[in-house]
Coordinates of C-alpha atoms in Angstrom, one line a residue:
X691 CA -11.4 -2.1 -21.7
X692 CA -12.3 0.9 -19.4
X693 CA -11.3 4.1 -19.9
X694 CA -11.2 5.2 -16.1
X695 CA -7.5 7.1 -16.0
X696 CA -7.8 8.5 -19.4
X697 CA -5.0 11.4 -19.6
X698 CA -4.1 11.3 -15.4
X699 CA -0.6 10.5 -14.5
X700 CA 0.4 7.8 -12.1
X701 CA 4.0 6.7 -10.7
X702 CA 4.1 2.6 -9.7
X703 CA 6.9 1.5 -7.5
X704 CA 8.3 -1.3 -7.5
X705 CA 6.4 -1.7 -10.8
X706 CA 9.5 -4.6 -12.3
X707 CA 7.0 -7.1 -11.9
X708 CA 4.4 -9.2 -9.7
X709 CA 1.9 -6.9 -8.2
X710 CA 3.8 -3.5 -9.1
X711 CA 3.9 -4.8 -13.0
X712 CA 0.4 -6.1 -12.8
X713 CA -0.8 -2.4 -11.7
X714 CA 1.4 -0.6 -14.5
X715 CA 0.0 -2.5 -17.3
X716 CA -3.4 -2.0 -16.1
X717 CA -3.4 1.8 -15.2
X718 CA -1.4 2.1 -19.0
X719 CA -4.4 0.1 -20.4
X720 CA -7.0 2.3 -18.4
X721 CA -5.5 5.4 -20.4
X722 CA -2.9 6.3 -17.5
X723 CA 1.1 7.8 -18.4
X724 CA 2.9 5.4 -15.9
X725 CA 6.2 5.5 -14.6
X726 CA 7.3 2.4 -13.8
X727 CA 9.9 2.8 -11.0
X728 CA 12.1 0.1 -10.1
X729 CA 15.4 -0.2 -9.0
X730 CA 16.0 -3.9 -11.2
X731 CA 16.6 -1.5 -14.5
X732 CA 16.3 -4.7 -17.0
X733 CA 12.7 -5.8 -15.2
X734 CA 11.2 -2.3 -14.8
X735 CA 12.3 -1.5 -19.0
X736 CA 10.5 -5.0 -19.3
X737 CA 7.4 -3.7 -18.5
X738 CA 7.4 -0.5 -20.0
X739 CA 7.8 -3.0 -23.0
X740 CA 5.4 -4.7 -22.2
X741 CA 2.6 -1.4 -21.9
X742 CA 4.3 -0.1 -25.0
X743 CA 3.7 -2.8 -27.1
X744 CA -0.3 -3.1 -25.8
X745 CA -0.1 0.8 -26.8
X746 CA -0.1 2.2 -23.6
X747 CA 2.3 5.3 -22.6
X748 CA 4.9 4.5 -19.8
X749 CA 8.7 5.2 -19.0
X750 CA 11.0 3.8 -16.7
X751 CA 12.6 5.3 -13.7
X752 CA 15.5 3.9 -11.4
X753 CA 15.6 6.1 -8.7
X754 CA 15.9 5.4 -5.0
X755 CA 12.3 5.3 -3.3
X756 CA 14.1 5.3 0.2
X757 CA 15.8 8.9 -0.6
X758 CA 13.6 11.7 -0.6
X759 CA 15.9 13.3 -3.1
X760 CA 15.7 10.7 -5.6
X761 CA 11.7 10.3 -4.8
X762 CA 11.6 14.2 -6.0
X763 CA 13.2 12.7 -8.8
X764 CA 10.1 10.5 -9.8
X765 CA 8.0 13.2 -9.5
X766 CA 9.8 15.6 -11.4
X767 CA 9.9 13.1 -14.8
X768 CA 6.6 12.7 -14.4
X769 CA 6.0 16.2 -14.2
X770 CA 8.5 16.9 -17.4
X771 CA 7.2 14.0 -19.4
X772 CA 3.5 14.3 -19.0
X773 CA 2.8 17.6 -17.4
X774 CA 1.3 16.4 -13.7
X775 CA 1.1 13.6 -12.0
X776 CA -2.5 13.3 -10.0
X777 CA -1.6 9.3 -8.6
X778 CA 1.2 7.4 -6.4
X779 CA 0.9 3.8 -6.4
X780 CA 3.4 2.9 -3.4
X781 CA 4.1 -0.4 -3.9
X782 CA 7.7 -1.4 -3.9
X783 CA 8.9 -3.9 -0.8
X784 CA 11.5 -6.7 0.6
X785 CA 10.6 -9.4 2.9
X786 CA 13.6 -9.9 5.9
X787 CA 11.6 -12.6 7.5
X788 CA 13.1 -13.7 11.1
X789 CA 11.6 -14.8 14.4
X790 CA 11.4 -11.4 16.6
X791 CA 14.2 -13.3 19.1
X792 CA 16.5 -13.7 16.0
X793 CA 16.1 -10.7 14.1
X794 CA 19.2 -8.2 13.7
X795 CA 18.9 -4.5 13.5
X796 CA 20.0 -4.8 9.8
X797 CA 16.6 -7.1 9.3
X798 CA 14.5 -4.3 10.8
X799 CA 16.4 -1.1 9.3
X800 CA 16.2 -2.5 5.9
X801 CA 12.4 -3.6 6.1
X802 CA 11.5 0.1 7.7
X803 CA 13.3 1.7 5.0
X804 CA 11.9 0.4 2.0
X805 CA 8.5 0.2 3.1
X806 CA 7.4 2.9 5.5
X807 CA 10.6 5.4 4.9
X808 CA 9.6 4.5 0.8
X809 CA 5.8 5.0 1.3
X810 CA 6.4 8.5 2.9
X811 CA 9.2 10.0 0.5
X812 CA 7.3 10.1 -3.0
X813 CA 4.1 10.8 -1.2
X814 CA 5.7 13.7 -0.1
X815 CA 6.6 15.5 -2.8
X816 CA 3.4 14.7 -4.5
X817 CA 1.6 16.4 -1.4
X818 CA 3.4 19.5 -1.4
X819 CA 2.6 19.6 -5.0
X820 CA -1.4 19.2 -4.8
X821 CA -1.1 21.6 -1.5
X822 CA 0.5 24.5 -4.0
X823 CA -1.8 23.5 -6.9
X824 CA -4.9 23.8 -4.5
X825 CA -4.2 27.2 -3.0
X826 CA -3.1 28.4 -6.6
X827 CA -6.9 27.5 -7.6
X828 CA -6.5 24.1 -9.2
X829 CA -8.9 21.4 -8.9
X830 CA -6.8 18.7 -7.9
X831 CA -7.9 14.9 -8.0
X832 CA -4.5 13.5 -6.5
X833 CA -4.8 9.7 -5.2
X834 CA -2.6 8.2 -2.5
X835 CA -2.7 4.2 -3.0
X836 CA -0.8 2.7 -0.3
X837 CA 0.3 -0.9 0.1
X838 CA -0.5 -2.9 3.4
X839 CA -1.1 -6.5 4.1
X840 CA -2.6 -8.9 6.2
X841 CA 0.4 -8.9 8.4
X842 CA -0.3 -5.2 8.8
X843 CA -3.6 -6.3 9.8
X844 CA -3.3 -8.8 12.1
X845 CA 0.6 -9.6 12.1
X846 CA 2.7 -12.7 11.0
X847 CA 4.8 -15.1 13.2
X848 CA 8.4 -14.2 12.0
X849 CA 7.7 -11.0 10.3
X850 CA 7.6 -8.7 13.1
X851 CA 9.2 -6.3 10.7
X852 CA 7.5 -6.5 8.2
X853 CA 4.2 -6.5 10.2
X854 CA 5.2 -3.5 11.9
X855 CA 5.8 -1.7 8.5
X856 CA 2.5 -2.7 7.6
X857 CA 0.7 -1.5 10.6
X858 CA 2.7 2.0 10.2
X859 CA 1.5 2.5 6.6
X860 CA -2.1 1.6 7.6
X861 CA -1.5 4.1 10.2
X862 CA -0.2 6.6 8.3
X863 CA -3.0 6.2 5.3
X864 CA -5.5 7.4 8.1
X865 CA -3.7 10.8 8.8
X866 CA -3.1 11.2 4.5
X867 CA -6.3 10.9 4.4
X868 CA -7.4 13.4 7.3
X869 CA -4.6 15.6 6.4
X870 CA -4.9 15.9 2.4
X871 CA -8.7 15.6 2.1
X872 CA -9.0 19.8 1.8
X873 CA -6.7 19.9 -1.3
X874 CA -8.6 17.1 -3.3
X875 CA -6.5 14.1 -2.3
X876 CA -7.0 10.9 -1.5
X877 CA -5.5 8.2 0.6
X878 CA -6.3 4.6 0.1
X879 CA -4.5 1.1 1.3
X880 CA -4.5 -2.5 -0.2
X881 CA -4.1 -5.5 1.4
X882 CA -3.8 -8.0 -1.0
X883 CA -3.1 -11.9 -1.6
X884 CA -1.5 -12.5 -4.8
X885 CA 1.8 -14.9 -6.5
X886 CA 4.6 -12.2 -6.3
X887 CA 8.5 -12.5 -6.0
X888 CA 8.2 -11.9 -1.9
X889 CA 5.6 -14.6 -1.7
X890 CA 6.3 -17.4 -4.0
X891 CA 9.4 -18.6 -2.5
X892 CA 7.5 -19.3 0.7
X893 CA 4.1 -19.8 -0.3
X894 CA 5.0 -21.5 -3.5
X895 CA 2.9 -25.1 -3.4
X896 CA -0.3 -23.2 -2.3
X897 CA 0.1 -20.5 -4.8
X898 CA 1.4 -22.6 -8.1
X899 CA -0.7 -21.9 -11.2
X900 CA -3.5 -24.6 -11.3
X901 CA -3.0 -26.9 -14.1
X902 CA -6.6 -27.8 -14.3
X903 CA -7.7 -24.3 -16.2
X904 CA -9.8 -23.3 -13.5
X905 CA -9.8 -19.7 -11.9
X906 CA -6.3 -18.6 -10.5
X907 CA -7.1 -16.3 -7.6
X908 CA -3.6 -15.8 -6.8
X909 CA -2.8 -14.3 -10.2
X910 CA -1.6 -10.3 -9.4
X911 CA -3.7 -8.9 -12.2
X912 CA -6.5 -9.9 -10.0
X913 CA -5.9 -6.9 -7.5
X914 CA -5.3 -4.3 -10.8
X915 CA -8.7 -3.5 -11.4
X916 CA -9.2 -2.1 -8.0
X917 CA -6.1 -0.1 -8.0
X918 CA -7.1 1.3 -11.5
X919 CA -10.7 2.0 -9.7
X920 CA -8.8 3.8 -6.6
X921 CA -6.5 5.9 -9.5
X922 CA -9.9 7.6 -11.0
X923 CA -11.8 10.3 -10.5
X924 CA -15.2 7.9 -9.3
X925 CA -13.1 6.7 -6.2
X926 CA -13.2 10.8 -5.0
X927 CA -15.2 9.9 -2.6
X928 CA -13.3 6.8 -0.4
X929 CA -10.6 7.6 1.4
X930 CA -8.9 6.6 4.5
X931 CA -9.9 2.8 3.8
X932 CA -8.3 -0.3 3.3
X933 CA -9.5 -3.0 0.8
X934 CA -8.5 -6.8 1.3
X935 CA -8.9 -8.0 -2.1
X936 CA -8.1 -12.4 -3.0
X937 CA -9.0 -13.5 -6.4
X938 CA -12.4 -12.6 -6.8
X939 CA -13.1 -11.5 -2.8
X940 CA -13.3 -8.0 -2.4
X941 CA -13.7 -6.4 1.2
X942 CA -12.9 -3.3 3.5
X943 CA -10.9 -4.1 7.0
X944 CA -12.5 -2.9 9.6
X945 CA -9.9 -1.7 11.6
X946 CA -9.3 -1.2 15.6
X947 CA -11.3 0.9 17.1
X948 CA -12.7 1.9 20.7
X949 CA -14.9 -1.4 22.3
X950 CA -16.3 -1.7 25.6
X951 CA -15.9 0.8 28.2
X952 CA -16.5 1.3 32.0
X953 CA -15.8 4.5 33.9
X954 CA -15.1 4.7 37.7
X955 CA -15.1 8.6 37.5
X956 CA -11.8 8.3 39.5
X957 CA -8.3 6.7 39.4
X958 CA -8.3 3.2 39.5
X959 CA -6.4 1.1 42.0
X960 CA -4.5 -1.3 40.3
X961 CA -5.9 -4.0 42.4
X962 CA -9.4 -3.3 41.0
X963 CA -8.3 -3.6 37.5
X964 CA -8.6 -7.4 37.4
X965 CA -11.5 -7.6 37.2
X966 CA -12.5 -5.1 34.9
X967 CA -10.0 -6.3 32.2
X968 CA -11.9 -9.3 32.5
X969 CA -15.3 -7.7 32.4
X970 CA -14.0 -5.9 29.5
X971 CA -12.7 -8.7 27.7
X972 CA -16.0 -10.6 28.2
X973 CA -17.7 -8.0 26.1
X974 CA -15.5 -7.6 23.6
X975 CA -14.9 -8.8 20.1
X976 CA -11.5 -11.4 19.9
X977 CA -8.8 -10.4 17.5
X978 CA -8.0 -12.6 14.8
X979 CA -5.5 -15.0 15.4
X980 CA -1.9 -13.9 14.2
X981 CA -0.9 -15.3 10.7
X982 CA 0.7 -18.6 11.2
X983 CA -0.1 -18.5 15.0

């Protein structure tokens, strides 16, 4: 058992189980104070059970990730009950899964809400706390651990929402990073494949437990360990990354960046540009296809 977050601080959202649970009990394990935030008060005092009885130190918190009231909230127990808090685990989501041409505004509020609006408010708080601490003299060693996904990546068929949301927070990771490095923070993003409440509905067949013993690379503990490696002080020196992590596949998306150039040193005419998209399009790399594409 490592001792990697021995005596640091970390809040989990949407910590009542799957993924969020999986990170909790891990970070307790690694020596971490968790708060296990979830708004599902019976599964979120589950697994504060659940690191209490393995020894570890947690408590539960129900407040509202998508106010920035309650998010102050989180922090502020943390601070009372522990002292600091140096890591955010930003995990919490809902799926509203439509095809773009059927999706209501309700669909894409709700998904923007809990996942970009929720992955800015606690983060907030908890920069404006390592900002004071640094320029009071601290040494800070805050971590940022943000929660993408494939569909962030590369999108989904009928989750333009939650795609989009993805994207953003992949986005936004990038400027955390950029931003926060100078007070000792940083800003990390997962995209990972694992059995979880959002997932298992849809993906159920593929992503059943095999009954043959063998190794089950959809189980959500398998993404922990990284997140407990991301929460420590030996990570201080990634940041602005995202790790895809399956089972036993570990690897860092390599994101968009600027491809193959020409330059008329003048405005183009639009008639021109026909053949230079496809010039351009000849040299560079394809995307990967959209999920379920």
């Amino acid at each position: 058992m490592t001792s990697l977050c021995q005596g640091r601080t970390a809040i989990v959202t949407g910590a009542g189980g799957g993924l969020g649970r999986s990170y909790a009990r891990a970070l307790a394990a690694a020596g971490a104070n968790v708060i296990v935030n979830d708004i599902n008060a019976e599964t979120g005092a589950e697994t504060v059970t659940q690191i209490r009885d393995a020894g570890g130190v947690a408590e539960l918190n129900v407040n509202d990730i998508t106010s920035h009231e309650d998010a102050g909230r989180i922090v502020q127990q943390a601070i009372q009950s522990f002292g600091d808090c140096q890591i955010v685990v930003n995990n919490a989501g809902i799926c509203r899964d439509r095809m773009f041409a059927s999706m209501s505004p309700d669909d894409w509020d709700q998904v923007m809400s809990v996942h970009l609006k929720g992955h800015f408010c606690i983060s907030s708080h908890l920069a404006r706390l390592w900002r004071s601490q640094s320029k009071d003299g601290k040494a800070v060693s805050g971590r940022i651990i943000n929660t993408s996904s494939g569909a962030g990546l590369l999108g989904s068929v009928g989750q333009s929402n939650y795609s989009a949301a993805k994207g953003g927070i992949l986005s936004l990771t990038l400027v955390q990073a950029a931003e926060l490095a100078r007070y000792g923070v940083t800003a990390n993003a997962l995209a990972p494949q694992a059995r979880t409440g959002m997932t298992e509905d849809v993906f159920g067949e593929m992503m059943k437990v095999p009954d043959d013993g063998s190794f089950d690379v959809y189980h959500p503990d398998n993404a922990a360990p990284l997140v407990v490696w991301l929460a420590s002080e030996a990570s201080s020196h990634v940041t602005g990354r995202c790790f895809e992590i399956f089972g036993g596949k570990l690897s860092i998306a390599d994101g968009w960046r600027s491809g193959p150039m020409r330059d008329k040193a003048a405005r183009w005419d639009a008639d021109e540009l026909t053949d230079a998209v496809n010039d351009l399009l000849g040299q560079a790399e394809p995307p990967q296809p959209v999920y379920g594409s």
